[in-house]
Amino acid sequence: MMRKALLPLLLANIAAPLAAQDPAPPSENAILVTAQRSGAPMWTIDTDTGAIILVGEIREVPEATPWRPDRLEEAVGESQRVILRSRPKFSPGDFFRVMFRAGRFLKLPDKTVAGDYLDEAQRARLAALEEKYDKDYDRSSFLITAFNLLARQLDFDDDTLDDATEVVEEAAEDADVEIIRPPRFRGEDLLDSLSEADPRTQIPCLEAAMTAAEAGPAIIEARGNAWRRFDIPATMENPLEVALGSCWPWADPELGEEIRGIWVDEITQAMGADGVTVAVVPLRVLAEPDGVLDMLESDGAVIMGPDWRGR
């Protein structure tokens, strides 16, 4: 009988230390520290019930940029939810619209040419790039010309790593963490915005792309390194980042304003939720003047992280 009575006590004494060894859920500070060790610039907002981590994303991170996405994955796995950019919603009818409006997207309207819109200095710059790359941009829409200069000639999207959005999305799916996406733009609205744009509104995009192409490939690695050093002003002032932010849809007044407003709304709503929220937001939308960080701060949020305003 004595042996039978001792057995439950013995088992209890063995189980107690094992139970004490069960890891406690990571604290908000521990999740933040893990996320910061990834090397991506980020900002935090403490709330009454948790914290918001805002990851400033740049697209097409060069392979040479020394950041650690695995640490961001680890932090996401311990968070309660993530907010990611939405995907445009295209219907079958939208693809027919593209087919019928292809000329509006690809060419300048009514058989006009670049010289009908550009001043003498701008046209001379474009002519020099046409000669350098053996291309004829005279009839191409300025947006298409800009994308050709950046993607085909500068090759900024070659030899790149996964974007922060892709890293966080995969980690959230693997860990069964809630994924929130802002409302999606209808493809019809995006196509209408693009096809109806006056070519003159796309000249700043063309000029920024020409500046990036003239600067050469060195700006690609410089942009990645500035991002990794949390030098937000240098990242934002990099000619490649300026060019990407100067083109559609970011430069469209109505679309750009709507995109910024949607991000502020989603982040503000997350402030009332329990636990940690990781939001991956385009750096330009976050850190530009009157961007998401400025808007959140003006609403009373206390934001901790790298200086985004510049010297």
mmCIF file of C-alpha atoms in Angstrom:
data_model
loop_
_atom_site.group_PDB
_atom_site.id
_atom_site.type_symbol
_atom_site.label_atom_id
_atom_site.label_comp_id
_atom_site.label_asym_id
_atom_site.label_seq_id
_atom_site.Cartn_x
_atom_site.Cartn_y
_atom_site.Cartn_z
ATOM 1 C CA MET A 1 0.000 0.000 0.000
ATOM 2 C CA MET A 2 2.838 2.362 0.881
ATOM 3 C CA ARG A 3 4.408 1.792 -2.534
ATOM 4 C CA LYS A 4 1.094 2.519 -4.257
ATOM 5 C CA ALA A 5 0.731 5.755 -2.303
ATOM 6 C CA LEU A 6 4.247 6.867 -3.150
ATOM 7 C CA LEU A 7 3.819 6.320 -6.894
ATOM 8 C CA PRO A 8 1.462 9.316 -7.546
ATOM 9 C CA LEU A 9 3.696 11.523 -5.382
ATOM 10 C CA LEU A 10 6.793 10.427 -7.280
ATOM 11 C CA LEU A 11 5.128 11.076 -10.630
ATOM 12 C CA ALA A 12 3.981 14.484 -9.441
ATOM 13 C CA ASN A 13 7.505 15.397 -8.364
ATOM 14 C CA ILE A 14 8.833 14.387 -11.779
ATOM 15 C CA ALA A 15 6.110 16.244 -13.673
ATOM 16 C CA ALA A 16 6.474 19.479 -11.722
ATOM 17 C CA PRO A 17 9.953 20.384 -13.026
ATOM 18 C CA LEU A 18 8.924 19.400 -16.529
ATOM 19 C CA ALA A 19 5.890 21.669 -16.364
ATOM 20 C CA ALA A 20 8.076 24.477 -15.066
ATOM 21 C CA GLN A 21 10.246 24.093 -18.131
ATOM 22 C CA ASP A 22 7.362 24.773 -20.561
ATOM 23 C CA PRO A 23 8.317 28.003 -22.368
ATOM 24 C CA ALA A 24 6.177 31.026 -21.654
ATOM 25 C CA PRO A 25 4.719 32.857 -24.635
ATOM 26 C CA PRO A 26 7.253 35.380 -25.935
ATOM 27 C CA SER A 27 6.758 38.940 -24.758
ATOM 28 C CA GLU A 28 6.072 41.793 -27.136
ATOM 29 C CA ASN A 29 9.605 43.084 -26.550
ATOM 30 C CA ALA A 30 11.072 39.674 -27.393
ATOM 31 C CA ILE A 31 9.113 39.541 -30.655
ATOM 32 C CA LEU A 32 10.271 43.049 -31.532
ATOM 33 C CA VAL A 33 13.923 42.251 -30.799
ATOM 34 C CA THR A 34 13.722 39.163 -33.004
ATOM 35 C CA ALA A 35 12.131 41.161 -35.829
ATOM 36 C CA GLN A 36 14.730 43.929 -35.559
ATOM 37 C CA ARG A 37 17.551 41.398 -35.868
ATOM 38 C CA SER A 38 16.367 40.704 -39.412
ATOM 39 C CA GLY A 39 17.942 43.974 -40.537
ATOM 40 C CA ALA A 40 14.833 45.449 -42.149
ATOM 41 C CA PRO A 41 14.002 48.985 -40.961
ATOM 42 C CA MET A 42 10.948 49.047 -38.745
ATOM 43 C CA TRP A 43 8.977 51.238 -36.388
ATOM 44 C CA THR A 44 6.906 50.301 -33.345
ATOM 45 C CA ILE A 45 3.808 51.747 -31.756
ATOM 46 C CA ASP A 46 2.911 50.575 -28.253
ATOM 47 C CA THR A 47 -0.803 50.219 -27.601
ATOM 48 C CA ASP A 48 -2.863 49.558 -24.457
ATOM 49 C CA THR A 49 -3.173 45.892 -25.391
ATOM 50 C CA GLY A 50 -0.060 45.146 -27.434
ATOM 51 C CA ALA A 51 2.152 46.636 -30.112
ATOM 52 C CA ILE A 52 2.306 47.404 -33.828
ATOM 53 C CA ILE A 53 5.485 46.649 -35.780
ATOM 54 C CA LEU A 54 5.705 48.529 -39.088
ATOM 55 C CA VAL A 55 8.222 47.007 -41.497
ATOM 56 C CA GLY A 56 9.372 49.442 -44.206
ATOM 57 C CA GLU A 57 9.553 47.430 -47.410
ATOM 58 C CA ILE A 58 11.457 48.126 -50.592
ATOM 59 C CA ARG A 59 10.701 46.014 -53.634
ATOM 60 C CA GLU A 60 13.376 43.936 -55.369
ATOM 61 C CA VAL A 61 15.952 43.756 -52.555
ATOM 62 C CA PRO A 62 19.374 43.047 -54.168
ATOM 63 C CA GLU A 63 21.024 39.736 -53.346
ATOM 64 C CA ALA A 64 24.029 41.695 -52.100
ATOM 65 C CA THR A 65 21.957 43.281 -49.309
ATOM 66 C CA PRO A 66 22.874 41.514 -46.036
ATOM 67 C CA TRP A 67 19.511 41.104 -44.316
ATOM 68 C CA ARG A 68 18.143 38.070 -42.440
ATOM 69 C CA PRO A 69 14.570 37.273 -43.465
ATOM 70 C CA ASP A 70 14.580 34.113 -41.322
ATOM 71 C CA ARG A 71 14.532 36.281 -38.186
ATOM 72 C CA LEU A 72 11.535 38.203 -39.465
ATOM 73 C CA GLU A 73 9.853 34.859 -40.134
ATOM 74 C CA GLU A 74 10.489 33.837 -36.531
ATOM 75 C CA ALA A 75 8.940 37.038 -35.198
ATOM 76 C CA VAL A 76 5.894 36.652 -37.429
ATOM 77 C CA GLY A 77 5.355 33.139 -36.114
ATOM 78 C CA GLU A 78 4.974 34.549 -32.595
ATOM 79 C CA SER A 79 2.711 37.456 -33.555
ATOM 80 C CA GLN A 80 -1.081 37.481 -33.499
ATOM 81 C CA ARG A 81 -1.722 38.936 -36.974
ATOM 82 C CA VAL A 82 -0.033 40.476 -40.008
ATOM 83 C CA ILE A 83 -1.187 43.189 -42.407
ATOM 84 C CA LEU A 84 -0.010 42.896 -46.008
ATOM 85 C CA ARG A 85 -0.614 44.875 -49.170
ATOM 86 C CA SER A 86 -3.671 43.874 -51.163
ATOM 87 C CA ARG A 87 -3.657 42.393 -54.614
ATOM 88 C CA PRO A 88 -5.619 44.174 -57.373
ATOM 89 C CA LYS A 89 -8.861 42.425 -58.243
ATOM 90 C CA PHE A 90 -9.044 41.806 -61.983
ATOM 91 C CA SER A 91 -12.103 40.334 -63.646
ATOM 92 C CA PRO A 92 -12.228 38.548 -67.032
ATOM 93 C CA GLY A 93 -13.702 41.752 -68.448
ATOM 94 C CA ASP A 94 -10.607 43.666 -67.340
ATOM 95 C CA PHE A 95 -8.410 41.555 -69.575
ATOM 96 C CA PHE A 96 -10.615 42.433 -72.537
ATOM 97 C CA ARG A 97 -10.269 46.089 -71.588
ATOM 98 C CA VAL A 98 -6.501 45.710 -71.703
ATOM 99 C CA MET A 99 -6.722 44.173 -75.165
ATOM 100 C CA PHE A 100 -8.947 46.947 -76.499
ATOM 101 C CA ARG A 101 -7.018 49.736 -74.779
ATOM 102 C CA ALA A 102 -3.524 48.407 -75.376
ATOM 103 C CA GLY A 103 -2.696 51.401 -77.538
ATOM 104 C CA ARG A 104 -3.516 53.795 -74.694
ATOM 105 C CA PHE A 105 -1.176 51.973 -72.346
ATOM 106 C CA LEU A 106 1.694 51.436 -74.735
ATOM 107 C CA LYS A 107 1.707 54.454 -77.038
ATOM 108 C CA LEU A 108 1.330 58.198 -76.818
ATOM 109 C CA PRO A 109 -2.156 59.275 -77.963
ATOM 110 C CA ASP A 110 -3.255 60.421 -81.422
ATOM 111 C CA LYS A 111 0.062 59.652 -83.137
ATOM 112 C CA THR A 112 1.852 62.252 -81.039
ATOM 113 C CA VAL A 113 5.553 61.840 -80.265
ATOM 114 C CA ALA A 114 7.734 62.531 -77.231
ATOM 115 C CA GLY A 115 8.840 65.902 -78.582
ATOM 116 C CA ASP A 116 5.242 67.131 -78.505
ATOM 117 C CA TYR A 117 5.293 66.996 -74.702
ATOM 118 C CA LEU A 118 8.928 67.334 -73.627
ATOM 119 C CA ASP A 119 10.999 70.476 -73.562
ATOM 120 C CA GLU A 120 14.290 70.647 -75.444
ATOM 121 C CA ALA A 121 16.444 69.521 -72.511
ATOM 122 C CA GLN A 122 14.179 66.591 -71.664
ATOM 123 C CA ARG A 123 14.060 65.404 -75.262
ATOM 124 C CA ALA A 124 17.860 65.661 -75.523
ATOM 125 C CA ARG A 125 18.267 63.456 -72.448
ATOM 126 C CA LEU A 126 15.874 60.891 -73.896
ATOM 127 C CA ALA A 127 17.690 60.965 -77.242
ATOM 128 C CA ALA A 128 21.001 60.256 -75.517
ATOM 129 C CA LEU A 129 19.494 57.210 -73.804
ATOM 130 C CA GLU A 130 17.930 56.039 -77.067
ATOM 131 C CA GLU A 131 21.370 56.123 -78.657
ATOM 132 C CA LYS A 132 23.006 54.408 -75.698
ATOM 133 C CA TYR A 133 20.514 51.530 -75.621
ATOM 134 C CA ASP A 134 19.718 51.460 -79.351
ATOM 135 C CA LYS A 135 16.005 52.012 -78.632
ATOM 136 C CA ASP A 136 13.310 54.214 -80.142
ATOM 137 C CA TYR A 137 11.095 55.715 -77.427
ATOM 138 C CA ASP A 138 9.510 58.412 -79.596
ATOM 139 C CA ARG A 139 6.017 56.886 -79.683
ATOM 140 C CA SER A 140 6.086 54.892 -76.439
ATOM 141 C CA SER A 141 4.012 56.126 -73.520
ATOM 142 C CA PHE A 142 6.215 57.761 -70.916
ATOM 143 C CA LEU A 143 5.264 55.126 -68.338
ATOM 144 C CA ILE A 144 6.298 52.281 -70.639
ATOM 145 C CA THR A 145 9.540 54.104 -71.479
ATOM 146 C CA ALA A 146 10.266 54.591 -67.773
ATOM 147 C CA PHE A 147 9.672 50.918 -66.985
ATOM 148 C CA ASN A 148 11.882 49.915 -69.907
ATOM 149 C CA LEU A 149 14.699 52.113 -68.642
ATOM 150 C CA LEU A 150 14.429 50.728 -65.104
ATOM 151 C CA ALA A 151 13.688 47.059 -65.722
ATOM 152 C CA ARG A 152 15.297 46.347 -69.096
ATOM 153 C CA GLN A 153 18.232 48.720 -69.234
ATOM 154 C CA LEU A 154 19.090 49.234 -65.556
ATOM 155 C CA ASP A 155 17.979 45.655 -64.665
ATOM 156 C CA PHE A 156 17.035 46.681 -61.136
ATOM 157 C CA ASP A 157 14.847 43.580 -60.696
ATOM 158 C CA ASP A 158 17.538 41.000 -61.553
ATOM 159 C CA ASP A 159 19.380 38.999 -58.861
ATOM 160 C CA THR A 160 16.998 39.920 -56.047
ATOM 161 C CA LEU A 161 15.776 38.364 -52.801
ATOM 162 C CA ASP A 162 12.209 37.828 -51.618
ATOM 163 C CA ASP A 163 10.427 41.014 -50.609
ATOM 164 C CA ALA A 164 9.403 41.421 -46.974
ATOM 165 C CA THR A 165 5.764 40.869 -47.970
ATOM 166 C CA GLU A 166 6.588 37.473 -49.462
ATOM 167 C CA VAL A 167 8.642 36.495 -46.404
ATOM 168 C CA VAL A 168 5.937 37.525 -43.934
ATOM 169 C CA GLU A 169 3.088 35.987 -45.926
ATOM 170 C CA GLU A 170 4.763 32.595 -46.110
ATOM 171 C CA ALA A 171 5.716 32.667 -42.425
ATOM 172 C CA ALA A 172 2.169 33.639 -41.397
ATOM 173 C CA GLU A 173 0.641 30.852 -43.466
ATOM 174 C CA ASP A 174 3.068 28.287 -41.998
ATOM 175 C CA ALA A 175 2.329 29.428 -38.425
ATOM 176 C CA ASP A 176 -1.428 29.855 -39.000
ATOM 177 C CA VAL A 177 -1.216 33.555 -38.112
ATOM 178 C CA GLU A 178 -4.127 35.750 -39.220
ATOM 179 C CA ILE A 179 -3.458 37.658 -42.470
ATOM 180 C CA ILE A 180 -5.261 40.957 -43.020
ATOM 181 C CA ARG A 181 -5.231 42.720 -46.356
ATOM 182 C CA PRO A 182 -6.560 46.228 -47.060
ATOM 183 C CA PRO A 183 -9.540 46.453 -49.423
ATOM 184 C CA ARG A 184 -8.534 45.528 -52.941
ATOM 185 C CA PHE A 185 -8.633 47.991 -55.805
ATOM 186 C CA ARG A 186 -10.820 46.953 -58.684
ATOM 187 C CA GLY A 187 -8.886 46.242 -61.836
ATOM 188 C CA GLU A 188 -11.334 48.377 -63.787
ATOM 189 C CA ASP A 189 -10.526 51.425 -61.648
ATOM 190 C CA LEU A 190 -6.788 50.901 -62.025
ATOM 191 C CA LEU A 191 -7.022 50.460 -65.773
ATOM 192 C CA ASP A 192 -9.234 53.530 -66.142
ATOM 193 C CA SER A 193 -6.776 55.579 -64.088
ATOM 194 C CA LEU A 194 -3.900 54.467 -66.269
ATOM 195 C CA SER A 195 -5.556 54.730 -69.681
ATOM 196 C CA GLU A 196 -7.088 58.158 -69.039
ATOM 197 C CA ALA A 197 -3.931 59.781 -67.678
ATOM 198 C CA ASP A 198 -2.634 62.791 -69.592
ATOM 199 C CA PRO A 199 0.887 62.016 -70.878
ATOM 200 C CA ARG A 200 2.078 65.250 -69.256
ATOM 201 C CA THR A 201 1.304 63.813 -65.827
ATOM 202 C CA GLN A 202 3.798 61.006 -66.513
ATOM 203 C CA ILE A 203 6.711 63.283 -67.384
ATOM 204 C CA PRO A 204 7.998 63.339 -63.750
ATOM 205 C CA CYS A 205 8.049 59.526 -63.880
ATOM 206 C CA LEU A 206 10.036 59.616 -67.136
ATOM 207 C CA GLU A 207 12.483 62.212 -65.791
ATOM 208 C CA ALA A 208 13.092 60.185 -62.612
ATOM 209 C CA ALA A 209 13.654 57.016 -64.648
ATOM 210 C CA MET A 210 16.104 58.838 -66.931
ATOM 211 C CA THR A 211 18.012 60.086 -63.879
ATOM 212 C CA ALA A 212 18.220 56.541 -62.511
ATOM 213 C CA ALA A 213 19.372 55.136 -65.860
ATOM 214 C CA GLU A 214 21.977 57.884 -66.218
ATOM 215 C CA ALA A 215 23.290 57.151 -62.716
ATOM 216 C CA GLY A 216 23.915 53.510 -63.610
ATOM 217 C CA PRO A 217 23.745 50.157 -61.796
ATOM 218 C CA ALA A 218 25.680 51.330 -58.711
ATOM 219 C CA ILE A 219 22.493 52.912 -57.337
ATOM 220 C CA ILE A 220 20.845 49.474 -57.029
ATOM 221 C CA GLU A 221 23.265 48.179 -54.404
ATOM 222 C CA ALA A 222 23.486 51.617 -52.759
ATOM 223 C CA ARG A 223 19.717 51.603 -52.251
ATOM 224 C CA GLY A 224 19.799 48.152 -50.656
ATOM 225 C CA ASN A 225 22.680 49.095 -48.363
ATOM 226 C CA ALA A 226 21.007 52.319 -47.226
ATOM 227 C CA TRP A 227 17.833 50.373 -46.456
ATOM 228 C CA ARG A 228 19.817 47.813 -44.460
ATOM 229 C CA ARG A 229 21.620 50.579 -42.505
ATOM 230 C CA PHE A 230 18.227 52.111 -41.590
ATOM 231 C CA ASP A 231 19.322 55.276 -43.389
ATOM 232 C CA ILE A 232 15.807 56.136 -44.471
ATOM 233 C CA PRO A 233 16.602 59.563 -46.005
ATOM 234 C CA ALA A 234 19.375 58.036 -48.160
ATOM 235 C CA THR A 235 17.054 55.231 -49.260
ATOM 236 C CA MET A 236 14.273 57.659 -50.136
ATOM 237 C CA GLU A 237 16.675 59.962 -52.020
ATOM 238 C CA ASN A 238 18.235 57.139 -54.025
ATOM 239 C CA PRO A 239 17.475 57.750 -57.738
ATOM 240 C CA LEU A 240 15.996 54.269 -58.162
ATOM 241 C CA GLU A 241 13.639 54.652 -55.199
ATOM 242 C CA VAL A 242 12.684 58.144 -56.395
ATOM 243 C CA ALA A 243 11.877 56.739 -59.835
ATOM 244 C CA LEU A 244 9.762 53.888 -58.493
ATOM 245 C CA GLY A 245 7.848 56.322 -56.302
ATOM 246 C CA SER A 246 7.373 58.859 -59.087
ATOM 247 C CA CYS A 247 5.491 56.499 -61.382
ATOM 248 C CA TRP A 248 1.980 55.109 -61.461
ATOM 249 C CA PRO A 249 0.161 54.204 -59.263
ATOM 250 C CA TRP A 250 1.969 56.019 -56.429
ATOM 251 C CA ALA A 251 2.163 59.292 -58.323
ATOM 252 C CA ASP A 252 -1.522 59.270 -59.289
ATOM 253 C CA PRO A 253 -3.035 61.927 -56.982
ATOM 254 C CA GLU A 254 -6.300 60.078 -56.327
ATOM 255 C CA LEU A 255 -4.893 56.550 -56.153
ATOM 256 C CA GLY A 256 -1.879 57.611 -54.078
ATOM 257 C CA GLU A 257 -4.012 59.416 -51.527
ATOM 258 C CA GLU A 258 -6.394 56.478 -51.303
ATOM 259 C CA ILE A 259 -3.557 54.000 -50.799
ATOM 260 C CA ARG A 260 -2.113 56.059 -47.929
ATOM 261 C CA GLY A 261 -5.501 56.491 -46.297
ATOM 262 C CA ILE A 262 -6.212 52.759 -46.436
ATOM 263 C CA TRP A 263 -2.922 51.937 -44.705
ATOM 264 C CA VAL A 264 -3.598 54.453 -41.929
ATOM 265 C CA ASP A 265 -7.081 53.011 -41.399
ATOM 266 C CA GLU A 266 -5.828 49.422 -41.202
ATOM 267 C CA ILE A 267 -3.029 50.275 -38.767
ATOM 268 C CA THR A 268 -5.326 52.396 -36.595
ATOM 269 C CA GLN A 269 -7.812 49.537 -36.349
ATOM 270 C CA ALA A 270 -5.015 47.151 -35.339
ATOM 271 C CA MET A 271 -4.138 49.442 -32.406
ATOM 272 C CA GLY A 272 -7.252 48.227 -30.638
ATOM 273 C CA ALA A 273 -6.405 44.546 -31.023
ATOM 274 C CA ASP A 274 -4.650 42.361 -28.451
ATOM 275 C CA GLY A 275 -1.085 41.214 -28.976
ATOM 276 C CA VAL A 276 1.431 42.026 -31.680
ATOM 277 C CA THR A 277 0.557 43.073 -35.228
ATOM 278 C CA VAL A 278 3.232 43.023 -37.944
ATOM 279 C CA ALA A 279 2.408 45.303 -40.895
ATOM 280 C CA VAL A 280 4.582 45.324 -44.021
ATOM 281 C CA VAL A 281 4.166 48.709 -45.711
ATOM 282 C CA PRO A 282 6.000 50.133 -48.751
ATOM 283 C CA LEU A 283 8.764 52.336 -47.344
ATOM 284 C CA ARG A 284 7.881 55.245 -49.619
ATOM 285 C CA VAL A 285 4.274 55.205 -48.401
ATOM 286 C CA LEU A 286 5.496 55.082 -44.802
ATOM 287 C CA ALA A 287 8.286 57.633 -44.793
ATOM 288 C CA GLU A 288 7.457 60.232 -47.449
ATOM 289 C CA PRO A 289 6.373 63.713 -46.288
ATOM 290 C CA ASP A 290 2.745 63.493 -45.159
ATOM 291 C CA GLY A 291 3.020 59.728 -45.504
ATOM 292 C CA VAL A 292 1.690 57.065 -43.171
ATOM 293 C CA LEU A 293 4.183 57.714 -40.341
ATOM 294 C CA ASP A 294 3.492 61.465 -40.397
ATOM 295 C CA MET A 295 -0.250 60.837 -40.507
ATOM 296 C CA LEU A 296 -0.160 58.398 -37.590
ATOM 297 C CA GLU A 297 1.996 60.741 -35.530
ATOM 298 C CA SER A 298 -0.336 63.661 -36.201
ATOM 299 C CA ASP A 299 -3.160 61.480 -34.852
ATOM 300 C CA GLY A 300 -1.279 61.114 -31.563
ATOM 301 C CA ALA A 301 0.658 57.856 -32.054
ATOM 302 C CA VAL A 302 4.082 57.656 -30.380
ATOM 303 C CA ILE A 303 6.357 56.077 -32.994
ATOM 304 C CA MET A 304 9.728 54.543 -32.138
ATOM 305 C CA GLY A 305 12.304 53.692 -34.778
ATOM 306 C CA PRO A 306 14.711 55.194 -37.306
ATOM 307 C CA ASP A 307 14.502 58.861 -38.234
ATOM 308 C CA TRP A 308 12.424 59.090 -41.386
ATOM 309 C CA ARG A 309 12.343 62.853 -41.886
ATOM 310 C CA GLY A 310 15.928 63.492 -42.924
ATOM 311 C CA ARG A 311 18.653 65.644 -41.538
#
